[in-house]
PDB file of C-alpha atoms and ligand atoms in Angstrom:
ATOM      1  CA  MET A   1     -28.866  20.704  16.546  1.00 46.00           C
ATOM      2  CA  THR A   2     -26.150  18.224  15.739  1.00 46.00           C
ATOM      3  CA  SER A   3     -24.072  16.343  18.220  1.00 49.00           C
ATOM      4  CA  ASP A   4     -21.361  13.724  17.935  1.00 54.00           C
ATOM      5  CA  LEU A   5     -23.544  11.631  20.164  1.00 55.00           C
ATOM      6  CA  PHE A   6     -26.184  11.353  17.462  1.00 55.00           C
ATOM      7  CA  ASP A   7     -24.400  11.695  14.129  1.00 58.00           C
ATOM      8  CA  SER A   8     -21.677   9.126  14.667  1.00 63.00           C
ATOM      9  CA  VAL A   9     -21.710   5.515  15.700  1.00 65.00           C
ATOM     10  CA  PRO A  10     -20.190   5.271  19.173  1.00 66.00           C
ATOM     11  CA  ASP A  11     -16.802   3.581  19.237  1.00 66.00           C
ATOM     12  CA  THR A  12     -17.135   0.792  21.760  1.00 73.00           C
ATOM     13  CA  ARG A  13     -13.790  -0.876  21.120  1.00 81.00           C
ATOM     14  CA  PRO A  14     -11.309  -0.979  23.996  1.00 83.00           C
ATOM     15  CA  VAL A  15      -8.647   1.704  23.744  1.00 93.00           C
ATOM     16  CA  ARG A  16      -5.843  -0.769  24.175  1.00 97.00           C
ATOM     17  CA  GLU A  17      -5.872  -4.287  22.791  1.00 98.00           C
ATOM     18  CA  ASP A  18      -3.009  -6.654  23.515  1.00 98.00           C
ATOM     19  CA  MET A  19      -2.192  -8.627  20.374  1.00 98.00           C
ATOM     20  CA  ALA A  20       0.770 -10.678  21.591  1.00 98.00           C
ATOM     21  CA  GLU A  21       3.648 -10.228  24.005  1.00 98.00           C
ATOM     22  CA  GLY A  22       5.221  -6.906  22.980  1.00 98.00           C
ATOM     23  CA  ALA A  23       2.419  -6.053  20.520  1.00 98.00           C
ATOM     24  CA  VAL A  24      -0.499  -3.715  21.171  1.00 98.00           C
ATOM     25  CA  LEU A  25      -3.219  -2.061  19.151  1.00 98.00           C
ATOM     26  CA  LEU A  26      -4.082   1.445  20.384  1.00 98.00           C
ATOM     27  CA  HIS A  27      -7.527   2.115  18.967  1.00 98.00           C
ATOM     28  CA  GLY A  28      -8.095   5.674  17.734  1.00 98.00           C
ATOM     29  CA  HIS A  29      -4.813   6.835  19.211  1.00 98.00           C
ATOM     30  CA  ALA A  30      -3.866   9.099  16.276  1.00 98.00           C
ATOM     31  CA  LYS A  31      -7.324  10.600  15.816  1.00 98.00           C
ATOM     32  CA  PRO A  32      -6.697  13.767  17.871  1.00 98.00           C
ATOM     33  CA  VAL A  33      -3.885  14.721  15.462  1.00 98.00           C
ATOM     34  CA  GLU A  34      -5.458  13.515  12.199  1.00 98.00           C
ATOM     35  CA  GLY A  35      -5.585  17.034  10.703  1.00 98.00           C
ATOM     36  CA  GLU A  36      -1.918  17.765  11.375  1.00 98.00           C
ATOM     37  CA  LEU A  37      -0.896  14.381  10.000  1.00 98.00           C
ATOM     38  CA  ILE A  38      -2.838  14.886   6.779  1.00 98.00           C
ATOM     39  CA  VAL A  39      -1.522  18.423   6.176  1.00 98.00           C
ATOM     40  CA  ALA A  40       2.061  17.242   6.758  1.00 98.00           C
ATOM     41  CA  LEU A  41       1.495  14.223   4.507  1.00 98.00           C
ATOM     42  CA  ARG A  42       0.448  16.485   1.624  1.00 98.00           C
ATOM     43  CA  GLU A  43       3.681  18.466   1.966  1.00 98.00           C
ATOM     44  CA  ILE A  44       5.781  15.292   1.972  1.00 99.00           C
ATOM     45  CA  VAL A  45       4.055  13.903  -1.094  1.00 98.00           C
ATOM     46  CA  ALA A  46       4.556  17.181  -2.975  1.00 98.00           C
ATOM     47  CA  GLN A  47       8.331  16.696  -2.576  1.00 98.00           C
ATOM     48  CA  ALA A  48       8.530  12.903  -2.707  1.00 98.00           C
ATOM     49  CA  PRO A  49       5.549  11.526  -4.637  1.00 98.00           C
ATOM     50  CA  PHE A  50       4.063   8.074  -4.062  1.00 98.00           C
ATOM     51  CA  ARG A  51       5.462   5.446  -6.407  1.00 98.00           C
ATOM     52  CA  ARG A  52       4.989   1.704  -6.825  1.00 98.00           C
ATOM     53  CA  MET A  53       8.387   0.142  -6.306  1.00 98.00           C
ATOM     54  CA  HIS A  54       9.659  -3.163  -7.674  1.00 98.00           C
ATOM     55  CA  THR A  55      10.706  -6.131  -5.577  1.00 97.00           C
ATOM     56  CA  PRO A  56      14.112  -7.749  -6.135  1.00 96.00           C
ATOM     57  CA  GLY A  57      12.176 -10.498  -7.953  1.00 96.00           C
ATOM     58  CA  GLY A  58      10.893  -7.934 -10.447  1.00 96.00           C
ATOM     59  CA  HIS A  59       7.271  -7.665  -9.296  1.00 97.00           C
ATOM     60  CA  GLN A  60       5.703  -4.249  -8.986  1.00 98.00           C
ATOM     61  CA  MET A  61       4.148  -3.739  -5.554  1.00 98.00           C
ATOM     62  CA  SER A  62       0.432  -2.952  -5.390  1.00 98.00           C
ATOM     63  CA  VAL A  63       1.076  -0.546  -2.507  1.00 98.00           C
ATOM     64  CA  ALA A  64       2.515   2.874  -3.476  1.00 99.00           C
ATOM     65  CA  MET A  65       5.219   4.211  -1.152  1.00 98.00           C
ATOM     66  CA  THR A  66       7.221   7.227  -0.160  1.00 99.00           C
ATOM     67  CA  ASN A  67       9.241   8.116   2.941  1.00 99.00           C
ATOM     68  CA  CYS A  68      10.160  10.882   5.310  1.00 99.00           C
ATOM     69  CA  GLY A  69      12.926  11.129   7.864  1.00 98.00           C
ATOM     70  CA  GLN A  70      16.687  10.689   7.686  1.00 98.00           C
ATOM     71  CA  LEU A  71      16.314   7.333   5.986  1.00 98.00           C
ATOM     72  CA  GLY A  72      13.766   5.875   3.610  1.00 98.00           C
ATOM     73  CA  TRP A  73      13.018   2.231   2.868  1.00 98.00           C
ATOM     74  CA  ILE A  74      13.318   1.332  -0.789  1.00 98.00           C
ATOM     75  CA  THR A  75      13.216  -1.750  -2.949  1.00 98.00           C
ATOM     76  CA  ASP A  76      14.367  -2.329  -6.520  1.00 98.00           C
ATOM     77  CA  ARG A  77      16.040  -5.037  -8.570  1.00 96.00           C
ATOM     78  CA  SER A  78      19.128  -4.870  -6.375  1.00 96.00           C
ATOM     79  CA  GLY A  79      17.307  -5.489  -3.097  1.00 97.00           C
ATOM     80  CA  TYR A  80      15.648  -3.963  -0.048  1.00 97.00           C
ATOM     81  CA  ARG A  81      17.509  -1.247   1.846  1.00 98.00           C
ATOM     82  CA  TYR A  82      17.414   2.122   3.559  1.00 98.00           C
ATOM     83  CA  ASP A  83      18.756   5.188   1.782  1.00 98.00           C
ATOM     84  CA  GLY A  84      19.016   8.844   2.791  1.00 98.00           C
ATOM     85  CA  ASN A  85      17.989  10.000  -0.696  1.00 98.00           C
ATOM     86  CA  ASP A  86      14.896   9.501  -2.785  1.00 98.00           C
ATOM     87  CA  PRO A  87      16.068   7.588  -5.882  1.00 98.00           C
ATOM     88  CA  GLU A  88      13.402   9.349  -7.992  1.00 97.00           C
ATOM     89  CA  THR A  89      14.680  12.861  -7.297  1.00 97.00           C
ATOM     90  CA  GLY A  90      18.207  12.316  -5.949  1.00 98.00           C
ATOM     91  CA  GLN A  91      17.229  14.581  -3.043  1.00 98.00           C
ATOM     92  CA  PRO A  92      17.139  13.726   0.670  1.00 98.00           C
ATOM     93  CA  TRP A  93      13.764  12.439   1.852  1.00 99.00           C
ATOM     94  CA  PRO A  94      11.571  15.172   3.372  1.00 99.00           C
ATOM     95  CA  ALA A  95      12.233  15.695   7.071  1.00 98.00           C
ATOM     96  CA  MET A  96      10.020  13.879   9.531  1.00 98.00           C
ATOM     97  CA  PRO A  97       7.322  16.372  10.626  1.00 98.00           C
ATOM     98  CA  ALA A  98       7.203  17.156  14.347  1.00 98.00           C
ATOM     99  CA  ALA A  99       3.628  15.844  14.564  1.00 98.00           C
ATOM    100  CA  PHE A 100       4.763  12.462  13.147  1.00 98.00           C
ATOM    101  CA  LEU A 101       7.728  12.201  15.491  1.00 98.00           C
ATOM    102  CA  GLN A 102       5.746  13.146  18.587  1.00 98.00           C
ATOM    103  CA  LEU A 103       3.010  10.656  17.814  1.00 98.00           C
ATOM    104  CA  ALA A 104       5.490   7.823  17.193  1.00 98.00           C
ATOM    105  CA  ILE A 105       7.467   8.483  20.373  1.00 98.00           C
ATOM    106  CA  GLU A 106       4.355   8.861  22.495  1.00 98.00           C
ATOM    107  CA  ALA A 107       2.614   5.765  21.073  1.00 98.00           C
ATOM    108  CA  ALA A 108       5.752   3.671  21.620  1.00 98.00           C
ATOM    109  CA  ALA A 109       5.948   4.864  25.236  1.00 98.00           C
ATOM    110  CA  THR A 110       2.248   4.084  25.764  1.00 98.00           C
ATOM    111  CA  ALA A 111       2.940   0.574  24.509  1.00 98.00           C
ATOM    112  CA  GLY A 112       5.833   0.221  26.963  1.00 98.00           C
ATOM    113  CA  PHE A 113       8.788   1.140  24.723  1.00 98.00           C
ATOM    114  CA  LYS A 114      10.518   4.142  26.260  1.00 97.00           C
ATOM    115  CA  ASP A 115      13.105   6.186  24.351  1.00 95.00           C
ATOM    116  CA  PHE A 116      11.978   5.189  20.852  1.00 98.00           C
ATOM    117  CA  MET A 117      13.635   7.577  18.403  1.00 98.00           C
ATOM    118  CA  PRO A 118      12.663   6.733  14.822  1.00 98.00           C
ATOM    119  CA  ASP A 119      14.955   7.790  11.977  1.00 98.00           C
ATOM    120  CA  ALA A 120      12.737   6.427   9.197  1.00 98.00           C
ATOM    121  CA  CYS A 121       9.074   6.635   8.285  1.00 99.00           C
ATOM    122  CA  LEU A 122       7.786   4.553   5.399  1.00 99.00           C
ATOM    123  CA  ILE A 123       4.481   5.861   4.058  1.00 99.00           C
ATOM    124  CA  ASN A 124       2.257   3.307   2.348  1.00 99.00           C
ATOM    125  CA  ARG A 125      -0.748   4.121   0.187  1.00 99.00           C
ATOM    126  CA  TYR A 126      -3.291   1.369  -0.455  1.00 99.00           C
ATOM    127  CA  GLU A 127      -5.911   1.828  -3.119  1.00 98.00           C
ATOM    128  CA  PRO A 128      -8.746  -0.706  -3.404  1.00 98.00           C
ATOM    129  CA  GLY A 129      -7.270  -4.151  -4.047  1.00 98.00           C
ATOM    130  CA  ALA A 130      -3.766  -3.251  -2.861  1.00 98.00           C
ATOM    131  CA  ARG A 131      -2.260  -5.658  -0.353  1.00 98.00           C
ATOM    132  CA  MET A 132       0.964  -6.477   1.406  1.00 98.00           C
ATOM    133  CA  SER A 133       2.035 -10.077   1.666  1.00 97.00           C
ATOM    134  CA  LEU A 134       3.373 -11.562   4.887  1.00 98.00           C
ATOM    135  CA  HIS A 135       6.864 -10.355   5.695  1.00 98.00           C
ATOM    136  CA  GLN A 136       9.153  -9.471   8.591  1.00 98.00           C
ATOM    137  CA  ASP A 137      10.641  -5.996   9.034  1.00 98.00           C
ATOM    138  CA  ARG A 138      14.295  -6.971   9.133  1.00 98.00           C
ATOM    139  CA  ASP A 139      16.241  -4.404   7.145  1.00 98.00           C
ATOM    140  CA  GLU A 140      16.999  -2.434  10.323  1.00 98.00           C
ATOM    141  CA  GLN A 141      20.358  -2.731  12.062  1.00 97.00           C
ATOM    142  CA  ASP A 142      19.044  -3.250  15.558  1.00 93.00           C
ATOM    143  CA  PHE A 143      15.846  -5.076  16.462  1.00 98.00           C
ATOM    144  CA  GLY A 144      15.833  -3.509  19.945  1.00 98.00           C
ATOM    145  CA  ALA A 145      13.520  -0.717  18.794  1.00 98.00           C
ATOM    146  CA  PRO A 146       9.833  -1.398  18.096  1.00 98.00           C
ATOM    147  CA  ILE A 147       7.834  -0.706  14.932  1.00 98.00           C
ATOM    148  CA  VAL A 148       5.092   1.919  15.245  1.00 99.00           C
ATOM    149  CA  SER A 149       2.389   1.777  12.581  1.00 99.00           C
ATOM    150  CA  VAL A 150      -0.295   4.450  12.156  1.00 99.00           C
ATOM    151  CA  SER A 151      -3.353   3.880   9.965  1.00 99.00           C
ATOM    152  CA  LEU A 152      -5.499   6.552   8.307  1.00 99.00           C
ATOM    153  CA  GLY A 153      -8.347   6.439   5.834  1.00 98.00           C
ATOM    154  CA  LEU A 154     -10.169   3.275   4.785  1.00 99.00           C
ATOM    155  CA  PRO A 155     -10.133   0.328   7.193  1.00 98.00           C
ATOM    156  CA  ALA A 156      -7.966  -2.701   6.481  1.00 98.00           C
ATOM    157  CA  ILE A 157      -7.396  -6.170   7.823  1.00 98.00           C
ATOM    158  CA  PHE A 158      -3.946  -6.431   9.381  1.00 98.00           C
ATOM    159  CA  LEU A 159      -2.527  -9.948   9.365  1.00 98.00           C
ATOM    160  CA  PHE A 160      -0.423 -10.646  12.406  1.00 98.00           C
ATOM    161  CA  GLY A 161       1.285 -14.029  12.522  1.00 98.00           C
ATOM    162  CA  GLY A 162       4.171 -15.518  14.430  1.00 98.00           C
ATOM    163  CA  LEU A 163       7.916 -15.811  14.182  1.00 98.00           C
ATOM    164  CA  GLU A 164       7.569 -18.518  11.515  1.00 98.00           C
ATOM    165  CA  ARG A 165       6.003 -17.788   8.146  1.00 97.00           C
ATOM    166  CA  SER A 166       3.974 -20.983   8.445  1.00 97.00           C
ATOM    167  CA  GLU A 167       2.063 -19.755  11.498  1.00 98.00           C
ATOM    168  CA  LYS A 168      -1.483 -18.798  10.582  1.00 98.00           C
ATOM    169  CA  PRO A 169      -1.877 -15.022  11.024  1.00 98.00           C
ATOM    170  CA  ARG A 170      -4.629 -13.572  13.173  1.00 98.00           C
ATOM    171  CA  ARG A 171      -6.729 -10.806  11.648  1.00 98.00           C
ATOM    172  CA  PHE A 172      -7.103  -7.371  13.235  1.00 98.00           C
ATOM    173  CA  ARG A 173      -9.268  -4.654  11.736  1.00 98.00           C
ATOM    174  CA  LEU A 174      -7.334  -1.370  11.594  1.00 98.00           C
ATOM    175  CA  GLU A 175      -9.422   1.767  11.297  1.00 98.00           C
ATOM    176  CA  HIS A 176      -8.648   5.427  10.787  1.00 98.00           C
ATOM    177  CA  GLY A 177      -6.525   6.623  13.713  1.00 98.00           C
ATOM    178  CA  ASP A 178      -5.481   3.188  14.962  1.00 98.00           C
ATOM    179  CA  VAL A 179      -1.863   2.661  15.993  1.00 98.00           C
ATOM    180  CA  VAL A 180      -0.116  -0.705  16.276  1.00 99.00           C
ATOM    181  CA  VAL A 181       3.184  -1.064  18.113  1.00 99.00           C
ATOM    182  CA  TRP A 182       5.193  -4.282  18.012  1.00 98.00           C
ATOM    183  CA  GLY A 183       8.601  -4.915  19.490  1.00 98.00           C
ATOM    184  CA  GLY A 184      10.464  -7.029  22.028  1.00 98.00           C
ATOM    185  CA  PRO A 185       9.438 -10.675  21.578  1.00 98.00           C
ATOM    186  CA  SER A 186       7.108  -9.645  18.706  1.00 98.00           C
ATOM    187  CA  ARG A 187       9.633  -7.529  16.789  1.00 98.00           C
ATOM    188  CA  LEU A 188      10.178 -10.106  14.047  1.00 98.00           C
ATOM    189  CA  VAL A 189       6.608 -11.303  13.714  1.00 98.00           C
ATOM    190  CA  PHE A 190       5.386 -11.962  10.164  1.00 98.00           C
ATOM    191  CA  HIS A 191       2.718  -9.438   9.225  1.00 98.00           C
ATOM    192  CA  GLY A 192       0.839  -8.184   6.184  1.00 98.00           C
ATOM    193  CA  VAL A 193      -2.326  -6.515   4.951  1.00 98.00           C
ATOM    194  CA  ALA A 194      -5.294  -8.199   3.212  1.00 98.00           C
ATOM    195  CA  PRO A 195      -6.503  -6.687  -0.105  1.00 99.00           C
ATOM    196  CA  LEU A 196      -8.099  -3.311   0.599  1.00 99.00           C
ATOM    197  CA  VAL A 197     -11.860  -3.309   0.251  1.00 98.00           C
ATOM    198  CA  ASP A 198     -13.223  -0.375  -1.742  1.00 98.00           C
ATOM    199  CA  GLY A 199     -14.957   2.414   0.113  1.00 98.00           C
ATOM    200  CA  GLU A 200     -14.949   6.137   0.674  1.00 98.00           C
ATOM    201  CA  HIS A 201     -13.351   7.735   3.703  1.00 98.00           C
ATOM    202  CA  SER A 202     -14.594  11.176   4.738  1.00 98.00           C
ATOM    203  CA  LEU A 203     -11.090  12.699   4.952  1.00 98.00           C
ATOM    204  CA  LEU A 204      -9.011  10.582   2.586  1.00 98.00           C
ATOM    205  CA  GLY A 205     -11.394   9.216  -0.030  1.00 98.00           C
ATOM    206  CA  ARG A 206     -10.750   5.829  -1.651  1.00 98.00           C
ATOM    207  CA  GLN A 207      -7.490   4.988   0.034  1.00 98.00           C
ATOM    208  CA  ARG A 208      -5.739   3.840   3.152  1.00 99.00           C
ATOM    209  CA  ILE A 209      -2.545   5.513   4.320  1.00 99.00           C
ATOM    210  CA  ASN A 210      -0.138   3.833   6.714  1.00 99.00           C
ATOM    211  CA  PHE A 211       2.926   5.343   8.361  1.00 98.00           C
ATOM    212  CA  THR A 212       5.481   2.841   9.616  1.00 98.00           C
ATOM    213  CA  PHE A 213       8.062   4.319  11.952  1.00 99.00           C
ATOM    214  CA  ARG A 214      11.330   2.473  12.471  1.00 98.00           C
ATOM    215  CA  ARG A 215      14.767   2.886  13.910  1.00 98.00           C
ATOM    216  CA  ALA A 216      16.821   1.816  10.913  1.00 98.00           C
ATOM    217  CA  ARG A 217      20.361   2.631  12.111  1.00 97.00           C
TER     218      ARG A 217
HETATM  219  C1  SIN B 301       4.074  -2.571   6.556  1.00 54.25           C
HETATM  220  O1  SIN B 301       4.235  -3.669   7.089  1.00 54.25           O
HETATM  221  O2  SIN B 301       5.002  -1.883   6.115  1.00 54.25           O
HETATM  222  C2  SIN B 301       2.708  -2.000   6.377  1.00 54.25           C
HETATM  223  C3  SIN B 301       1.714  -2.359   7.409  1.00 54.25           C
HETATM  224  C4  SIN B 301       0.396  -1.671   7.172  1.00 54.25           C
HETATM  225  O3  SIN B 301       0.162  -1.114   6.086  1.00 54.25           O
HETATM  226  O4  SIN B 301      -0.440  -1.678   8.095  1.00 54.25           O
HETATM  227 FE1  FE2 B 302       6.171  -4.393   7.621  1.00 54.25          FE
END
């Protein structure tokens, strides 16, 4: 006979971890809907494939990206911005699946941000070695809305700093199903992701997927 009690390591982490004022880590929060998220992700990627974009400085990012929702975040030689169309296909980004929207709204509310209504979802794919350097999310029109970030697949170290780039970031391990919400006094915190360590995830293989929900306009 098999039982979850015996074939998995018990998760002893607290459900809710306060990271800073306005920033919380909700451990395992997306796990109950992992299957729906992964099915919907496959449909999005079939229409708007992952691609490694270029920064305005001409560097190719190690993280591959796509988007869903009314607006998608893009970067190229002319800068960072949101656009309603996928530049690769000229078509609108795939609609935000109901399961994505519900999770984002509900996680924001759990973190204390009522009435969050995202219009953009950036989807990041990290393969082993991929990383994201410290940055602020500041291409949105209004910083009143929080950022909701959902992690799936391989674990990663999330770097969470302060309002100045010089502040040494703290390190938080993000595992499959973890959700981070930051807003209010933490909305413009510098954050990033350390190089992904190789591994094999039972549902997603050798990768980490991150959904970042924002209110862009
Ligand atoms: C991001 O800042 O867009 C990505 C964060 C993450 O991958 O956890
Ligand atoms: Fe970010």
